[in-house]
Amino acid sequence: MSTRRDPYTDTDEGPVVEETRPKLKKPKLYKVLLLNDDYTPMEFVVEVLERFFGKRREQAVQIMLHVHQKGVGVCGVYTHDIGETKVRQVMDCARERQYPLQCTMEPE
Ligand code: TYC
């Protein structure tokens, strides 16, 4: 909030109060998930996590093993547009190599 005076019209009957709080909403966030399968090589999944999700090798291996053991795991949390791009990049890359790797996203 702030106060402002217009020197021409203001009759000095108290402060002019304006709402200046910006109306910004927090963007909804989405988890990008990798799904396990029996055919995609572990090394390829680790490389995907490094290349598209910015993970260091150690963390990429941890996430890959989590997915391998539990069936699904989170690669990262993003806004809708960024998450969608990551999913497309992973799916395109896997398709190119003819691996059945699946990547999806869901609201956080
Ligand atoms: N289960 C795969 C294997 O044994 C490895 C793997 C891990 C595949 C994670 C997909 O999202 C995945 N080669």
PDB file of C-alpha atoms and ligand atoms in Angstrom:
ATOM      1  CA  MET A   1       0.000   0.000   0.000  1.00  0.00           C
ATOM      2  CA  SER A   2       1.120   3.580  -0.570  1.00  0.00           C
ATOM      3  CA  THR A   3      -0.290   7.074  -0.208  1.00  0.00           C
ATOM      4  CA  ARG A   4      -0.454   9.636  -2.996  1.00  0.00           C
ATOM      5  CA  ARG A   5      -1.746  13.191  -3.295  1.00  0.00           C
ATOM      6  CA  ASP A   6      -3.000  14.924  -6.404  1.00  0.00           C
ATOM      7  CA  PRO A   7      -2.164  18.610  -5.807  1.00  0.00           C
ATOM      8  CA  TYR A   8      -5.057  19.773  -8.055  1.00  0.00           C
ATOM      9  CA  THR A   9      -8.022  17.811  -6.785  1.00  0.00           C
ATOM     10  CA  ASP A  10      -7.053  16.608  -3.345  1.00  0.00           C
ATOM     11  CA  THR A  11      -8.870  18.642  -0.691  1.00  0.00           C
ATOM     12  CA  ASP A  12      -6.618  17.300   2.003  1.00  0.00           C
ATOM     13  CA  GLU A  13      -9.323  15.248   3.639  1.00  0.00           C
ATOM     14  CA  GLY A  14      -7.053  12.459   4.675  1.00  0.00           C
ATOM     15  CA  PRO A  15      -4.647  10.161   2.879  1.00  0.00           C
ATOM     16  CA  VAL A  16      -5.398   8.732  -0.553  1.00  0.00           C
ATOM     17  CA  VAL A  17      -4.785   5.041  -0.086  1.00  0.00           C
ATOM     18  CA  GLU A  18      -4.019   2.818  -3.042  1.00  0.00           C
ATOM     19  CA  GLU A  19      -3.691  -0.924  -3.168  1.00  0.00           C
ATOM     20  CA  THR A  20      -0.393  -1.563  -4.949  1.00  0.00           C
ATOM     21  CA  ARG A  21       0.150  -5.198  -3.883  1.00  0.00           C
ATOM     22  CA  PRO A  22       0.907  -6.979  -7.162  1.00  0.00           C
ATOM     23  CA  LYS A  23      -1.656  -9.635  -8.011  1.00  0.00           C
ATOM     24  CA  LEU A  24       0.795 -12.430  -8.738  1.00  0.00           C
ATOM     25  CA  LYS A  25      -0.272 -16.018  -8.205  1.00  0.00           C
ATOM     26  CA  LYS A  26       2.234 -18.755  -7.430  1.00  0.00           C
ATOM     27  CA  PRO A  27       2.469 -21.106 -10.405  1.00  0.00           C
ATOM     28  CA  LYS A  28       1.169 -24.635  -9.895  1.00  0.00           C
ATOM     29  CA  LEU A  29       4.021 -27.134  -9.722  1.00  0.00           C
ATOM     30  CA  TYR A  30       4.285 -30.592 -11.269  1.00  0.00           C
ATOM     31  CA  LYS A  31       6.409 -33.629 -10.468  1.00  0.00           C
ATOM     32  CA  VAL A  32       8.143 -35.162 -13.489  1.00  0.00           C
ATOM     33  CA  LEU A  33       8.207 -38.935 -12.994  1.00  0.00           C
ATOM     34  CA  LEU A  34      10.231 -41.741 -14.528  1.00  0.00           C
ATOM     35  CA  LEU A  35       8.668 -45.203 -14.730  1.00  0.00           C
ATOM     36  CA  ASN A  36      10.557 -48.470 -14.524  1.00  0.00           C
ATOM     37  CA  ASP A  37      10.650 -51.032 -17.325  1.00  0.00           C
ATOM     38  CA  ASP A  38      12.664 -54.187 -17.965  1.00  0.00           C
ATOM     39  CA  TYR A  39      14.512 -53.106 -21.121  1.00  0.00           C
ATOM     40  CA  THR A  40      15.897 -49.553 -20.860  1.00  0.00           C
ATOM     41  CA  PRO A  41      19.575 -49.791 -19.808  1.00  0.00           C
ATOM     42  CA  MET A  42      20.443 -48.348 -16.400  1.00  0.00           C
ATOM     43  CA  GLU A  43      23.254 -46.291 -17.953  1.00  0.00           C
ATOM     44  CA  PHE A  44      20.831 -44.621 -20.378  1.00  0.00           C
ATOM     45  CA  VAL A  45      18.496 -43.619 -17.510  1.00  0.00           C
ATOM     46  CA  VAL A  46      21.438 -42.157 -15.571  1.00  0.00           C
ATOM     47  CA  GLU A  47      22.477 -40.153 -18.649  1.00  0.00           C
ATOM     48  CA  VAL A  48      18.899 -38.853 -19.086  1.00  0.00           C
ATOM     49  CA  LEU A  49      18.846 -37.673 -15.462  1.00  0.00           C
ATOM     50  CA  GLU A  50      22.190 -35.893 -15.940  1.00  0.00           C
ATOM     51  CA  ARG A  51      21.356 -34.341 -19.300  1.00  0.00           C
ATOM     52  CA  PHE A  52      17.736 -33.228 -18.854  1.00  0.00           C
ATOM     53  CA  PHE A  53      17.401 -32.866 -15.081  1.00  0.00           C
ATOM     54  CA  GLY A  54      20.836 -31.449 -14.217  1.00  0.00           C
ATOM     55  CA  LYS A  55      21.649 -34.230 -11.756  1.00  0.00           C
ATOM     56  CA  ARG A  56      25.211 -35.106 -10.740  1.00  0.00           C
ATOM     57  CA  ARG A  57      26.180 -38.695 -11.463  1.00  0.00           C
ATOM     58  CA  GLU A  58      25.793 -39.886  -7.827  1.00  0.00           C
ATOM     59  CA  GLN A  59      22.274 -38.485  -7.499  1.00  0.00           C
ATOM     60  CA  ALA A  60      21.323 -39.685 -10.972  1.00  0.00           C
ATOM     61  CA  VAL A  61      22.366 -43.235  -9.994  1.00  0.00           C
ATOM     62  CA  GLN A  62      20.347 -42.968  -6.754  1.00  0.00           C
ATOM     63  CA  ILE A  63      17.193 -41.843  -8.580  1.00  0.00           C
ATOM     64  CA  MET A  64      17.622 -44.503 -11.297  1.00  0.00           C
ATOM     65  CA  LEU A  65      18.010 -47.254  -8.637  1.00  0.00           C
ATOM     66  CA  HIS A  66      14.980 -45.922  -6.751  1.00  0.00           C
ATOM     67  CA  VAL A  67      12.886 -46.151  -9.941  1.00  0.00           C
ATOM     68  CA  HIS A  68      14.328 -49.598 -10.720  1.00  0.00           C
ATOM     69  CA  GLN A  69      13.361 -50.876  -7.239  1.00  0.00           C
ATOM     70  CA  LYS A  70      10.087 -49.024  -6.535  1.00  0.00           C
ATOM     71  CA  GLY A  71       8.688 -48.706 -10.066  1.00  0.00           C
ATOM     72  CA  VAL A  72       8.450 -44.912 -10.157  1.00  0.00           C
ATOM     73  CA  GLY A  73      10.455 -41.904  -8.980  1.00  0.00           C
ATOM     74  CA  VAL A  74      10.606 -38.114  -9.103  1.00  0.00           C
ATOM     75  CA  CYS A  75      13.190 -36.482 -11.395  1.00  0.00           C
ATOM     76  CA  GLY A  76      12.280 -32.916 -10.436  1.00  0.00           C
ATOM     77  CA  VAL A  77       9.470 -30.422  -9.764  1.00  0.00           C
ATOM     78  CA  TYR A  78       8.682 -27.752 -12.363  1.00  0.00           C
ATOM     79  CA  THR A  79       6.060 -25.365 -13.692  1.00  0.00           C
ATOM     80  CA  HIS A  80       3.689 -26.882 -16.256  1.00  0.00           C
ATOM     81  CA  ASP A  81       5.565 -25.624 -19.362  1.00  0.00           C
ATOM     82  CA  ILE A  82       9.026 -26.620 -18.142  1.00  0.00           C
ATOM     83  CA  GLY A  83       7.776 -30.028 -16.962  1.00  0.00           C
ATOM     84  CA  GLU A  84       6.094 -30.671 -20.308  1.00  0.00           C
ATOM     85  CA  THR A  85       9.329 -29.832 -22.136  1.00  0.00           C
ATOM     86  CA  LYS A  86      11.351 -32.226 -19.924  1.00  0.00           C
ATOM     87  CA  VAL A  87       8.844 -35.040 -20.539  1.00  0.00           C
ATOM     88  CA  ARG A  88       9.020 -34.454 -24.303  1.00  0.00           C
ATOM     89  CA  GLN A  89      12.839 -34.329 -24.306  1.00  0.00           C
ATOM     90  CA  VAL A  90      13.072 -37.631 -22.395  1.00  0.00           C
ATOM     91  CA  MET A  91      10.448 -39.373 -24.540  1.00  0.00           C
ATOM     92  CA  ASP A  92      12.032 -38.155 -27.811  1.00  0.00           C
ATOM     93  CA  CYS A  93      15.491 -39.274 -26.693  1.00  0.00           C
ATOM     94  CA  ALA A  94      14.226 -42.717 -25.566  1.00  0.00           C
ATOM     95  CA  ARG A  95      12.240 -43.196 -28.804  1.00  0.00           C
ATOM     96  CA  GLU A  96      15.316 -42.355 -30.863  1.00  0.00           C
ATOM     97  CA  ARG A  97      17.189 -45.162 -29.121  1.00  0.00           C
ATOM     98  CA  GLN A  98      14.124 -47.452 -29.301  1.00  0.00           C
ATOM     99  CA  TYR A  99      13.919 -47.820 -25.527  1.00  0.00           C
ATOM    100  CA  PRO A 100      10.483 -48.137 -23.882  1.00  0.00           C
ATOM    101  CA  LEU A 101      11.319 -45.637 -21.109  1.00  0.00           C
ATOM    102  CA  GLN A 102       8.229 -43.729 -19.934  1.00  0.00           C
ATOM    103  CA  CYS A 103       8.215 -40.242 -18.424  1.00  0.00           C
ATOM    104  CA  THR A 104       5.083 -38.442 -17.187  1.00  0.00           C
ATOM    105  CA  MET A 105       4.086 -35.589 -14.944  1.00  0.00           C
ATOM    106  CA  GLU A 106       1.489 -35.054 -12.222  1.00  0.00           C
ATOM    107  CA  PRO A 107       0.438 -32.137 -10.006  1.00  0.00           C
ATOM    108  CA  GLU A 108       2.606 -31.821  -6.911  1.00  0.00           C
TER     109      GLU A 108
HETATM  110  N1  TYC B   1      14.860 -51.722 -14.925  1.00  0.00           N
HETATM  111  C1  TYC B   1      15.862 -51.318 -15.890  1.00  0.00           C
HETATM  112  C2  TYC B   1      16.916 -52.409 -16.021  1.00  0.00           C
HETATM  113  O1  TYC B   1      17.005 -53.286 -15.193  1.00  0.00           O
HETATM  114  C3  TYC B   1      16.523 -50.022 -15.495  1.00  0.00           C
HETATM  115  C4  TYC B   1      15.595 -48.865 -15.452  1.00  0.00           C
HETATM  116  C5  TYC B   1      15.646 -47.964 -14.398  1.00  0.00           C
HETATM  117  C6  TYC B   1      14.675 -48.642 -16.493  1.00  0.00           C
HETATM  118  C7  TYC B   1      14.795 -46.862 -14.360  1.00  0.00           C
HETATM  119  C8  TYC B   1      13.830 -47.551 -16.446  1.00  0.00           C
HETATM  120  O2  TYC B   1      13.059 -45.553 -15.353  1.00  0.00           O
HETATM  121  C9  TYC B   1      13.882 -46.675 -15.385  1.00  0.00           C
HETATM  122  N2  TYC B   1      17.730 -52.340 -17.071  1.00  0.00           N
END
